[in-house]
Each structure stands twice: as structure tokens, then as C-alpha cells.
JSON list of N, CA and C in Angstrom, two decimals:
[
{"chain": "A", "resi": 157, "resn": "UNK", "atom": "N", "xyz": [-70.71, 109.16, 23.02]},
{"chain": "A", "resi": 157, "resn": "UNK", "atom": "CA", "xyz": [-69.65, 109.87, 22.33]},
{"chain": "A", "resi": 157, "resn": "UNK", "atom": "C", "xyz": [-68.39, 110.00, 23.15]},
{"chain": "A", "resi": 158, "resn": "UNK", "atom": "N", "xyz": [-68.52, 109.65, 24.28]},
{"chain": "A", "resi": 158, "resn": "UNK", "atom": "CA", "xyz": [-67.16, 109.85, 25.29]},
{"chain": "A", "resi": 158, "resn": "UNK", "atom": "C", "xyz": [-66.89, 108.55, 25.49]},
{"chain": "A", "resi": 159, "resn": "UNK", "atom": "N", "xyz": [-65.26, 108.86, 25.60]},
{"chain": "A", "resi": 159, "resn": "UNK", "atom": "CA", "xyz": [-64.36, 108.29, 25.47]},
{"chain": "A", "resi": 159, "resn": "UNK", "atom": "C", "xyz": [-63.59, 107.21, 26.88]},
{"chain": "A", "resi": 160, "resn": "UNK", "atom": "N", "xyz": [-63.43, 106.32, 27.04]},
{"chain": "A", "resi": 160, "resn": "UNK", "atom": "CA", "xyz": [-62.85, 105.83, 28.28]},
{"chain": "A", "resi": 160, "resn": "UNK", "atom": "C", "xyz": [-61.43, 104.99, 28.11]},
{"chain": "A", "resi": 161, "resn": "UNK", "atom": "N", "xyz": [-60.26, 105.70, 28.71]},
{"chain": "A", "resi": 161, "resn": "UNK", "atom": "CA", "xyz": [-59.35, 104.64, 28.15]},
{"chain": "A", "resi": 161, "resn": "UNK", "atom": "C", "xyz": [-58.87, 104.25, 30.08]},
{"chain": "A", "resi": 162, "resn": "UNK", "atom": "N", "xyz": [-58.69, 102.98, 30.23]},
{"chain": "A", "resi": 162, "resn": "UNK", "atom": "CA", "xyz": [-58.24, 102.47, 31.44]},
{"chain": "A", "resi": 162, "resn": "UNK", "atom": "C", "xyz": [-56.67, 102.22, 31.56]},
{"chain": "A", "resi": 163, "resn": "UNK", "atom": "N", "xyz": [-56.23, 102.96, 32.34]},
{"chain": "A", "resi": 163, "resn": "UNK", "atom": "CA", "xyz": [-55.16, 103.69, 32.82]},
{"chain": "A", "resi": 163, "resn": "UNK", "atom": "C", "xyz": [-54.21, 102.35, 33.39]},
{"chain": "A", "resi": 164, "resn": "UNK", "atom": "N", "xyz": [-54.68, 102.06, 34.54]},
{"chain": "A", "resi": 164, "resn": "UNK", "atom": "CA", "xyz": [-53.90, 101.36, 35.44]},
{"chain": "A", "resi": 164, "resn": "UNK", "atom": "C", "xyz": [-55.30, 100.94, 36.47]},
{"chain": "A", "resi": 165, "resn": "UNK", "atom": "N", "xyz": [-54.96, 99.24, 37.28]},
{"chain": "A", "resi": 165, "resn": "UNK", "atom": "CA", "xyz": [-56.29, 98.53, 37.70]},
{"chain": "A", "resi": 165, "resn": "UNK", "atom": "C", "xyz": [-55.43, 97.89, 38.69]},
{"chain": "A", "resi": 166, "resn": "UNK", "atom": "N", "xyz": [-56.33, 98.71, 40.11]},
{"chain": "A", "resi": 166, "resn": "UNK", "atom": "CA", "xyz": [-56.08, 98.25, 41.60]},
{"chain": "A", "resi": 166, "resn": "UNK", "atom": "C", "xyz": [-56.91, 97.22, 41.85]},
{"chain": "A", "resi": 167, "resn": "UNK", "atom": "N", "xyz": [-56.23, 96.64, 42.61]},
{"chain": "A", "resi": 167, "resn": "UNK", "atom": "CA", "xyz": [-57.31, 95.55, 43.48]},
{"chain": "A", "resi": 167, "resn": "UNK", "atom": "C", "xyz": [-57.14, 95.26, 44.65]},
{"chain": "A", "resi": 168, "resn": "UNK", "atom": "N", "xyz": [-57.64, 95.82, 46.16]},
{"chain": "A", "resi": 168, "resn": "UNK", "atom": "CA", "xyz": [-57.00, 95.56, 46.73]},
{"chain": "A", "resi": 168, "resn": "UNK", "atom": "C", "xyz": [-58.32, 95.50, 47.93]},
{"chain": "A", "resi": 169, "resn": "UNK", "atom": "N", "xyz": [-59.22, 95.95, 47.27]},
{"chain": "A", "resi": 169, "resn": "UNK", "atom": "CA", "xyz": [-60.44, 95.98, 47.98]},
{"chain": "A", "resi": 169, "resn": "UNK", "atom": "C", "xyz": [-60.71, 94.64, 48.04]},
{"chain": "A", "resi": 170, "resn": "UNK", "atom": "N", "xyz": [-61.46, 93.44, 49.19]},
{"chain": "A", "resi": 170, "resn": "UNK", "atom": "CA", "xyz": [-61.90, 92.05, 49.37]},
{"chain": "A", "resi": 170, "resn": "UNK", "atom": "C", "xyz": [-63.53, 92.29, 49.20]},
{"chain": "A", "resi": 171, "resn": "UNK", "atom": "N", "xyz": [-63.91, 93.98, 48.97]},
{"chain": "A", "resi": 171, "resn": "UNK", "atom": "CA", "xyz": [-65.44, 93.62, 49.11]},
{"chain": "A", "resi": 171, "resn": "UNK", "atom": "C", "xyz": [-65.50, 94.62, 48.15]},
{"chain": "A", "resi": 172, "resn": "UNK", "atom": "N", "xyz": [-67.14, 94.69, 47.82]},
{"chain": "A", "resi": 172, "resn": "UNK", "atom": "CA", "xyz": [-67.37, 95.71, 46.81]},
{"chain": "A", "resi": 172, "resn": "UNK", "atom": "C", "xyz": [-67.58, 97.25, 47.03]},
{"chain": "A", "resi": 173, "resn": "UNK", "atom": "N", "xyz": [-66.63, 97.93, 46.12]},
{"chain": "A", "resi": 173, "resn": "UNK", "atom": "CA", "xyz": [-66.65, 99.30, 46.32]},
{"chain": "A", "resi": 173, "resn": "UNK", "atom": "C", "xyz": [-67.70, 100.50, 46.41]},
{"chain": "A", "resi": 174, "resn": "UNK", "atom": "N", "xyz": [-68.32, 101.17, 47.42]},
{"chain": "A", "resi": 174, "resn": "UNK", "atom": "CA", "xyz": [-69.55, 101.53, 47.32]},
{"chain": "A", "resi": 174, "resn": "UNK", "atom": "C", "xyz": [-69.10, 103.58, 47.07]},
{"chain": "A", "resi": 175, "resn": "UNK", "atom": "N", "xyz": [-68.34, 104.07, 46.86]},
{"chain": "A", "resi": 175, "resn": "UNK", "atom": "CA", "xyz": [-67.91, 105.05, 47.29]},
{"chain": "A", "resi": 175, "resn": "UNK", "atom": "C", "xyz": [-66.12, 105.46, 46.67]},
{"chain": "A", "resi": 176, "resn": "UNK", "atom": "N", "xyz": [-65.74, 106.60, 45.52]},
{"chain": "A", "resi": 176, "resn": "UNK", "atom": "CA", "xyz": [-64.85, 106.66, 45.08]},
{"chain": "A", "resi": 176, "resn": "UNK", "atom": "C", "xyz": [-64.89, 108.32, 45.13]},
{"chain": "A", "resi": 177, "resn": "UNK", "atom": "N", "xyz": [-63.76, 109.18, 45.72]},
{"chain": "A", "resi": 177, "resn": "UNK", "atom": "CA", "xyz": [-64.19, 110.47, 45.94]},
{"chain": "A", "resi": 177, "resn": "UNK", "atom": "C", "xyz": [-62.75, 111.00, 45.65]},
{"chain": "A", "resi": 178, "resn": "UNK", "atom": "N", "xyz": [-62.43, 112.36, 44.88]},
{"chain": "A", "resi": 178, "resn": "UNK", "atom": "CA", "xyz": [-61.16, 113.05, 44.28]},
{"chain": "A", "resi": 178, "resn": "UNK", "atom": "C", "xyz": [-60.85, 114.28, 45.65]},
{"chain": "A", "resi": 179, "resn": "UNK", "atom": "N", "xyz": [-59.95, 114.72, 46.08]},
{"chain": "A", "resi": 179, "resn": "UNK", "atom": "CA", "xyz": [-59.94, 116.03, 46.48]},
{"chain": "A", "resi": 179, "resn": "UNK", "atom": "C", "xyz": [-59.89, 117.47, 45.91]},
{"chain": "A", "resi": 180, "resn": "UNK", "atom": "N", "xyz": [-60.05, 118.63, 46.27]},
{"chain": "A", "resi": 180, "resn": "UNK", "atom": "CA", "xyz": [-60.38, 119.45, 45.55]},
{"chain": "A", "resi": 180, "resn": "UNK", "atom": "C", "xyz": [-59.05, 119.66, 44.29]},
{"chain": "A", "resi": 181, "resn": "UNK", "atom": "N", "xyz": [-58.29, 119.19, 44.43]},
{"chain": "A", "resi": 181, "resn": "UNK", "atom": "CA", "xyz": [-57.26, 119.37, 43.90]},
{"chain": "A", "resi": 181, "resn": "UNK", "atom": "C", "xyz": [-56.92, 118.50, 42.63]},
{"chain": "A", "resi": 182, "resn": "UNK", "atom": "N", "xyz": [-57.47, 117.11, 42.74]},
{"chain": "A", "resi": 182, "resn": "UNK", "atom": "CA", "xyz": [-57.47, 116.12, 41.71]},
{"chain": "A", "resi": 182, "resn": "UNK", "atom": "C", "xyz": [-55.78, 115.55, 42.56]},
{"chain": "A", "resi": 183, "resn": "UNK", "atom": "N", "xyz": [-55.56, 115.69, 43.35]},
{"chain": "A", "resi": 183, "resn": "UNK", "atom": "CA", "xyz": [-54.18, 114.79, 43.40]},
{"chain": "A", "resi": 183, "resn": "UNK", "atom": "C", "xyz": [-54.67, 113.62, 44.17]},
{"chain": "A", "resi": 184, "resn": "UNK", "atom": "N", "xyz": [-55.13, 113.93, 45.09]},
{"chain": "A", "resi": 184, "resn": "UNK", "atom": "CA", "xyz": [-55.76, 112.42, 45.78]},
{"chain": "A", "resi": 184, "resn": "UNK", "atom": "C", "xyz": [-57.28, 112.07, 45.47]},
{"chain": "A", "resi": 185, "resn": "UNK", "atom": "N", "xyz": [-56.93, 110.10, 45.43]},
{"chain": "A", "resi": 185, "resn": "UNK", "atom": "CA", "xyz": [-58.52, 109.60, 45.27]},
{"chain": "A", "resi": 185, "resn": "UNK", "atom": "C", "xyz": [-58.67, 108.90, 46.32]},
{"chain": "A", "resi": 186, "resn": "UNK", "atom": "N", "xyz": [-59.87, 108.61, 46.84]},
{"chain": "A", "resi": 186, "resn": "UNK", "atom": "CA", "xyz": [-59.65, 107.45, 48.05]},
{"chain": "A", "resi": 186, "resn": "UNK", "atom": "C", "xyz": [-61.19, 106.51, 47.57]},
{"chain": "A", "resi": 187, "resn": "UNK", "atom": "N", "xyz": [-60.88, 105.29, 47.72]},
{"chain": "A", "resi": 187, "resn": "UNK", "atom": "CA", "xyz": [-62.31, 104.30, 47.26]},
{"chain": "A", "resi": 187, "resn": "UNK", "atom": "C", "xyz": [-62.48, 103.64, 48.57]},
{"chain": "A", "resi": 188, "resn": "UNK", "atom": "N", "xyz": [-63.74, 103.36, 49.27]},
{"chain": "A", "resi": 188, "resn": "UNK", "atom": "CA", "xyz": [-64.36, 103.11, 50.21]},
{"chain": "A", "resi": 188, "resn": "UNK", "atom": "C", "xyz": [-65.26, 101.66, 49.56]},
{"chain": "A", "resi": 189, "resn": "UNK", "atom": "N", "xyz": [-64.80, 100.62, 50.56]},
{"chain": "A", "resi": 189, "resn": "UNK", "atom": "CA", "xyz": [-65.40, 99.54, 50.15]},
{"chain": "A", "resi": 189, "resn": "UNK", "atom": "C", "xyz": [-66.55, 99.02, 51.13]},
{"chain": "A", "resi": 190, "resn": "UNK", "atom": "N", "xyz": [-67.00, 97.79, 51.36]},
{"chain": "A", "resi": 190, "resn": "UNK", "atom": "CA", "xyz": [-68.72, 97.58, 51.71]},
{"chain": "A", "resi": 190, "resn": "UNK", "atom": "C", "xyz": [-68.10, 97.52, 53.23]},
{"chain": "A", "resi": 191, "resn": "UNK", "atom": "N", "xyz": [-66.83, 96.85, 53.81]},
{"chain": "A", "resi": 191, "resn": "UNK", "atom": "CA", "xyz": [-66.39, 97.02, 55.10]},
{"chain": "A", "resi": 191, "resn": "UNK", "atom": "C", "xyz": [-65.91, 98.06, 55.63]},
{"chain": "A", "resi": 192, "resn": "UNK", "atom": "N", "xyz": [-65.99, 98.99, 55.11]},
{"chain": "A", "resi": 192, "resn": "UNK", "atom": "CA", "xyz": [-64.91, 100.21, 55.24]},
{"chain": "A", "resi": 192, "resn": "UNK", "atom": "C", "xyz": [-63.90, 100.31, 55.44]},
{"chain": "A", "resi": 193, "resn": "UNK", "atom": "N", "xyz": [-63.28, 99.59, 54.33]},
{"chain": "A", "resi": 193, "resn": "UNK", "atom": "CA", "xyz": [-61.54, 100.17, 54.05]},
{"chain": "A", "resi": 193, "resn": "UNK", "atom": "C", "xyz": [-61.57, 101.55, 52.85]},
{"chain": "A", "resi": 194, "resn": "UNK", "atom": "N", "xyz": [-60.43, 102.15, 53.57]},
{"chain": "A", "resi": 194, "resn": "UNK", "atom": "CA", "xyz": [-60.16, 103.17, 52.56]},
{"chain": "A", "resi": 194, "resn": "UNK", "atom": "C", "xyz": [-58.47, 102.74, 51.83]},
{"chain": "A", "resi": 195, "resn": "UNK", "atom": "N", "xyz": [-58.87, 103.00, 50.72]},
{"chain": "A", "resi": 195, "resn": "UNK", "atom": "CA", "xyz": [-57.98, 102.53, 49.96]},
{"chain": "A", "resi": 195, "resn": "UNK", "atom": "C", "xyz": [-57.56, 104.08, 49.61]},
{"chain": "A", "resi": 196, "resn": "UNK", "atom": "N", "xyz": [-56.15, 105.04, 49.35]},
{"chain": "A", "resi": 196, "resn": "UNK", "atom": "CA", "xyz": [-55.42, 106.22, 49.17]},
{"chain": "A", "resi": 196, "resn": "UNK", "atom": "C", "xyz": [-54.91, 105.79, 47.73]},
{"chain": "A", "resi": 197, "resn": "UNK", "atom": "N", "xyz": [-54.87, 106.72, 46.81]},
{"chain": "A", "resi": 197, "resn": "UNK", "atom": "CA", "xyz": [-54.60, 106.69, 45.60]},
{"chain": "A", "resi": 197, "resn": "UNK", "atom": "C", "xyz": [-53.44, 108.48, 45.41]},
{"chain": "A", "resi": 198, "resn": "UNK", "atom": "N", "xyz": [-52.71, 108.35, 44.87]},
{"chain": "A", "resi": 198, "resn": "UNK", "atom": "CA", "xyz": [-52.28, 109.60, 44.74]},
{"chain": "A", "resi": 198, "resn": "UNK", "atom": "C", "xyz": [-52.28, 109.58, 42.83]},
{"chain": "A", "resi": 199, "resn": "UNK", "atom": "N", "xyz": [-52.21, 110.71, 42.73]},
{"chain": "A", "resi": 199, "resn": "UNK", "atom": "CA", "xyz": [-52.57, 110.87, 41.04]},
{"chain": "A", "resi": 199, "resn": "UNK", "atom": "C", "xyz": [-51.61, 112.22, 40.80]},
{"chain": "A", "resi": 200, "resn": "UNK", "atom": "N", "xyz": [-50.57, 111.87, 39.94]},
{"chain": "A", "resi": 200, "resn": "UNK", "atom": "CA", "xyz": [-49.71, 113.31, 39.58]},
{"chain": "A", "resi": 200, "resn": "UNK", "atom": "C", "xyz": [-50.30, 113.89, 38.32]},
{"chain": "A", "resi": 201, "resn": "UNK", "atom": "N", "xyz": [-50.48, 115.16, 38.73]},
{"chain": "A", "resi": 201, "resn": "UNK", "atom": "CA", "xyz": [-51.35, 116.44, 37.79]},
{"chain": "A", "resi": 201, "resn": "UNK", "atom": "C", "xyz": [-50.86, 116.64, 36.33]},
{"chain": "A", "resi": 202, "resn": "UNK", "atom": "N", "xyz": [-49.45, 116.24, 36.33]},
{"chain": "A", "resi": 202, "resn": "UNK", "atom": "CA", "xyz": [-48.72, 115.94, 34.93]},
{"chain": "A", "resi": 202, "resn": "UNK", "atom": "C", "xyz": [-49.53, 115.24, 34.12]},
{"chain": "A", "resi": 203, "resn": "UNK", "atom": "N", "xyz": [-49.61, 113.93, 34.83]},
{"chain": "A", "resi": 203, "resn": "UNK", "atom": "CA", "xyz": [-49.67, 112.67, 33.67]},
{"chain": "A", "resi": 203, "resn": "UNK", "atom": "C", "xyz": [-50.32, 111.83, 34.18]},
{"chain": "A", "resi": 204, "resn": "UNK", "atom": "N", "xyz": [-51.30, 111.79, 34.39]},
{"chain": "A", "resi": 204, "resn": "UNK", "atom": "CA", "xyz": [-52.64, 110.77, 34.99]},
{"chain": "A", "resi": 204, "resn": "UNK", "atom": "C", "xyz": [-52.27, 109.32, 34.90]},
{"chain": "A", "resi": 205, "resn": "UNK", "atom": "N", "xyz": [-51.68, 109.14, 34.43]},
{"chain": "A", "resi": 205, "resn": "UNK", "atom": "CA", "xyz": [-50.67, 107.61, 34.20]},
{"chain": "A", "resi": 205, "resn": "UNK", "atom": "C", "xyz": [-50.36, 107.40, 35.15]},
{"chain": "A", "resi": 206, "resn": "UNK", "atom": "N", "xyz": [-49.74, 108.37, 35.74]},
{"chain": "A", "resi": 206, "resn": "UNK", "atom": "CA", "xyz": [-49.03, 107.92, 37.01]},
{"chain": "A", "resi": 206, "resn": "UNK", "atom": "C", "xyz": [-49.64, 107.71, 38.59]},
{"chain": "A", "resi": 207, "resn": "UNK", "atom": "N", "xyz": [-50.13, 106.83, 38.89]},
{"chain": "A", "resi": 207, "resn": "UNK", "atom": "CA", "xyz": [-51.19, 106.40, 39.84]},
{"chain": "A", "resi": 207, "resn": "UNK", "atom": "C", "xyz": [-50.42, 105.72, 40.88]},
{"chain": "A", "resi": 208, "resn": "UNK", "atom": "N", "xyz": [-50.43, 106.08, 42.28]},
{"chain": "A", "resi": 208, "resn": "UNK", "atom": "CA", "xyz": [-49.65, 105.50, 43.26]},
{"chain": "A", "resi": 208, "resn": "UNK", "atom": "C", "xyz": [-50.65, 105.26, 44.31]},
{"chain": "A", "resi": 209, "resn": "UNK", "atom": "N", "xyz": [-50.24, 103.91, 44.63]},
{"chain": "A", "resi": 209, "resn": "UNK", "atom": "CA", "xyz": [-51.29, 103.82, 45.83]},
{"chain": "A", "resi": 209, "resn": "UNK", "atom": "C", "xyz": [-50.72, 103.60, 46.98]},
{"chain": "A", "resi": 210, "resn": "UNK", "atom": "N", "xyz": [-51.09, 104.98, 47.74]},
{"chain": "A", "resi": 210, "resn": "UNK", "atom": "CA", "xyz": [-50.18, 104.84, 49.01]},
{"chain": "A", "resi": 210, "resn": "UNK", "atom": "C", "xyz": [-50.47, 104.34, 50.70]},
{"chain": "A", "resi": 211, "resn": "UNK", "atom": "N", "xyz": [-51.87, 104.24, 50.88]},
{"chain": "A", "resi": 211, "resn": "UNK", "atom": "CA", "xyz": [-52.53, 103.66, 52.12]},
{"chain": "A", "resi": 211, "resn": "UNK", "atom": "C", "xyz": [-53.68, 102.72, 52.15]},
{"chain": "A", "resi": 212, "resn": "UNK", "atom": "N", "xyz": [-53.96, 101.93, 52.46]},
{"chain": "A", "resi": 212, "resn": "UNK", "atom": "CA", "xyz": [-54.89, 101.17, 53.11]},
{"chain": "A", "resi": 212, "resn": "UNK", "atom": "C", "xyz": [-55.10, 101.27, 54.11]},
{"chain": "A", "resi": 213, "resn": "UNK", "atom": "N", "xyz": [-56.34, 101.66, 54.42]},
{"chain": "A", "resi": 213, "resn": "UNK", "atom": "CA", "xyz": [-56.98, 101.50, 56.06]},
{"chain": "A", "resi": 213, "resn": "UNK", "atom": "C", "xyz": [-58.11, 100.88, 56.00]},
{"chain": "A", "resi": 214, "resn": "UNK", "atom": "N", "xyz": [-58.22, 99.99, 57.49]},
{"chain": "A", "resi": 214, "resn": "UNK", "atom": "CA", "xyz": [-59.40, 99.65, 57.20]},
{"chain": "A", "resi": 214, "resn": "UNK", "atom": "C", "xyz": [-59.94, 99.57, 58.66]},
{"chain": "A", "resi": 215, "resn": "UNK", "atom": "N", "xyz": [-60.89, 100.34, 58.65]},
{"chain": "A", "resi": 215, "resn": "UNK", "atom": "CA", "xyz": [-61.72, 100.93, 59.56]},
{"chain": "A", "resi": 215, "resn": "UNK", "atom": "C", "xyz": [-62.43, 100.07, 60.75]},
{"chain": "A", "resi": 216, "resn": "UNK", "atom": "N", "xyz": [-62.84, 99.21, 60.01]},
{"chain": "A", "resi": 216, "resn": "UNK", "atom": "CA", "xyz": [-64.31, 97.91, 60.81]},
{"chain": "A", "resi": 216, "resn": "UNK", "atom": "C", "xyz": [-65.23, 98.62, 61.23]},
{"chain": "A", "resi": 217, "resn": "UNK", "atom": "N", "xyz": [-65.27, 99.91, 60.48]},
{"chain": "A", "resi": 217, "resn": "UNK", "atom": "CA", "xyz": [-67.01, 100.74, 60.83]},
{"chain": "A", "resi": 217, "resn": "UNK", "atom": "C", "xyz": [-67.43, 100.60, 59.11]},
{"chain": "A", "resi": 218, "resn": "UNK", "atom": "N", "xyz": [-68.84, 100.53, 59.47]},
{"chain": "A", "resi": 218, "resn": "UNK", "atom": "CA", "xyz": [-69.66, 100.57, 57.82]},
{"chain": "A", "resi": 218, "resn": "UNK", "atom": "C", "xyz": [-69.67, 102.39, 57.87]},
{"chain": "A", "resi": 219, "resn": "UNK", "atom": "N", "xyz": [-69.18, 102.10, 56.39]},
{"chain": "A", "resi": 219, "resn": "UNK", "atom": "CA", "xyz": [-69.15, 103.44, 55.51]},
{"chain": "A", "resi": 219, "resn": "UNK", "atom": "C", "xyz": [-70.22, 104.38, 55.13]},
{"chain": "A", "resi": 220, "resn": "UNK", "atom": "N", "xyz": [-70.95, 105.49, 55.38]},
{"chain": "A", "resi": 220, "resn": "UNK", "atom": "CA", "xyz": [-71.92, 105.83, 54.03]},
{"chain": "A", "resi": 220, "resn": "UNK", "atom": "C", "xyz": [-71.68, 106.71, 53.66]},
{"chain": "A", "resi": 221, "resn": "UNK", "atom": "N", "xyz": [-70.62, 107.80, 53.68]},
{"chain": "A", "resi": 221, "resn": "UNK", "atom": "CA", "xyz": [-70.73, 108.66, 52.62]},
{"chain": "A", "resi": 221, "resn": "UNK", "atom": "C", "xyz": [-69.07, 109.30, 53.54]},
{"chain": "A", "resi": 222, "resn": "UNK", "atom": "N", "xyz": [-68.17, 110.13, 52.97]},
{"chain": "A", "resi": 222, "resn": "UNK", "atom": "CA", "xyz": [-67.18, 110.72, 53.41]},
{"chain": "A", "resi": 222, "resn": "UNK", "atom": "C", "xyz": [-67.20, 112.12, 52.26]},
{"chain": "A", "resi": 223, "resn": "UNK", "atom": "N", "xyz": [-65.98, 112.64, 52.59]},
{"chain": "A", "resi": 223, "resn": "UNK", "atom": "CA", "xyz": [-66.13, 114.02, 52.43]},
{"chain": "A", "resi": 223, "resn": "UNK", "atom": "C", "xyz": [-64.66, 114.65, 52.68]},
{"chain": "A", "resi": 224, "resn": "UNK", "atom": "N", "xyz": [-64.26, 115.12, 51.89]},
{"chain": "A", "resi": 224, "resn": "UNK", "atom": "CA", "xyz": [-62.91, 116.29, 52.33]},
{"chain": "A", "resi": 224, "resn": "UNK", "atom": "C", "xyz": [-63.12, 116.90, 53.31]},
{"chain": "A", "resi": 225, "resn": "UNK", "atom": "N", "xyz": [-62.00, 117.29, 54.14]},
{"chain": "A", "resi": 225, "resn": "UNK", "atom": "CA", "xyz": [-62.10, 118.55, 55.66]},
{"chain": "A", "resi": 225, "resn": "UNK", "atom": "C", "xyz": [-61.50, 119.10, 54.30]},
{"chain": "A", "resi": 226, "resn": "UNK", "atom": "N", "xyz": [-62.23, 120.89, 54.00]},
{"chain": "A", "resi": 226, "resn": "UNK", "atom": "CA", "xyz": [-61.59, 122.09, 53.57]},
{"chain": "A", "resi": 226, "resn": "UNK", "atom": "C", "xyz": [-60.68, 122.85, 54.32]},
{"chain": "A", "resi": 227, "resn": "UNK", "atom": "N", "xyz": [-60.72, 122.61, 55.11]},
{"chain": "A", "resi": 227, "resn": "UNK", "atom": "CA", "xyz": [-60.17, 123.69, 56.21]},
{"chain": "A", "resi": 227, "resn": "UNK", "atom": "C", "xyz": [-58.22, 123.52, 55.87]},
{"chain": "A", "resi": 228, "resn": "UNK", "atom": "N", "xyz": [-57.82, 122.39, 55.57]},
{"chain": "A", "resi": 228, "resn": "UNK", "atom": "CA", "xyz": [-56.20, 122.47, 55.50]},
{"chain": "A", "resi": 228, "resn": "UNK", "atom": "C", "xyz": [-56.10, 121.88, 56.29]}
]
């Protein structure tokens, strides 16, 4: 019964994505791929349309799980 409409489609990952995580806030996403790059997504709270992708990193450590620092 739910609904999926696709927004806007990154590609920037070379391997497959194992790991896609929001902050508490919903403004940032970051997707973690099989080499560990992190790919930065920013998302404005207005209008979900609007999808900016602002960093690539890429690590050369394998990934398994990440996590927000709460602290600020």
C-alpha cells in the first residue's frame, strides 16, 4: 500500500552500497559503500527535492556499521 516516488539518482559509488544512515535531524544522509567511501548528501527540510551532494570520502578501511556522534 505504500507509496515510492524517486526523487533524484546519485551515482557515485564504484562499489556496492552496504550502509545508508539519516542524522537525527533528517538534513544529512551519508551512504557507505563495500570500500568505504562515504558519500555526504544534504537534504533541505522544505522540500525533499532538493538533494545536494556535498562530500566524498573515501576511507581505504572496510566499513561495518557507523553511527552519529550526539554530542554536537
Amino acid at each position: 500500500d505504500k507509496k515510492f516516488a524517486l526523487v533524484k539518482a546519485f551515482k557515485v559509488h564504484k562499489n556496492s552500497i552496504i550502509k545508508v544512515k539519516c542524522n537525527r535531524e533528517g538534513s544529512t544522509v551519508v551512504a557507505v559503500d563495500t570500500a568505504g567511501s562515504l558519500f555526504f548528501l544534504s537534504i533541505d527540510d522544505i522540500s525533499l527535492s532538493k538533494i545536494t551532494p556535498f562530500c566524498l570520502f573515501e576511507t581505504g578501511f572496510k566499513i561495518n556499521d557507523l553511527s552519529w556522534d550526539r554530542s554536537g
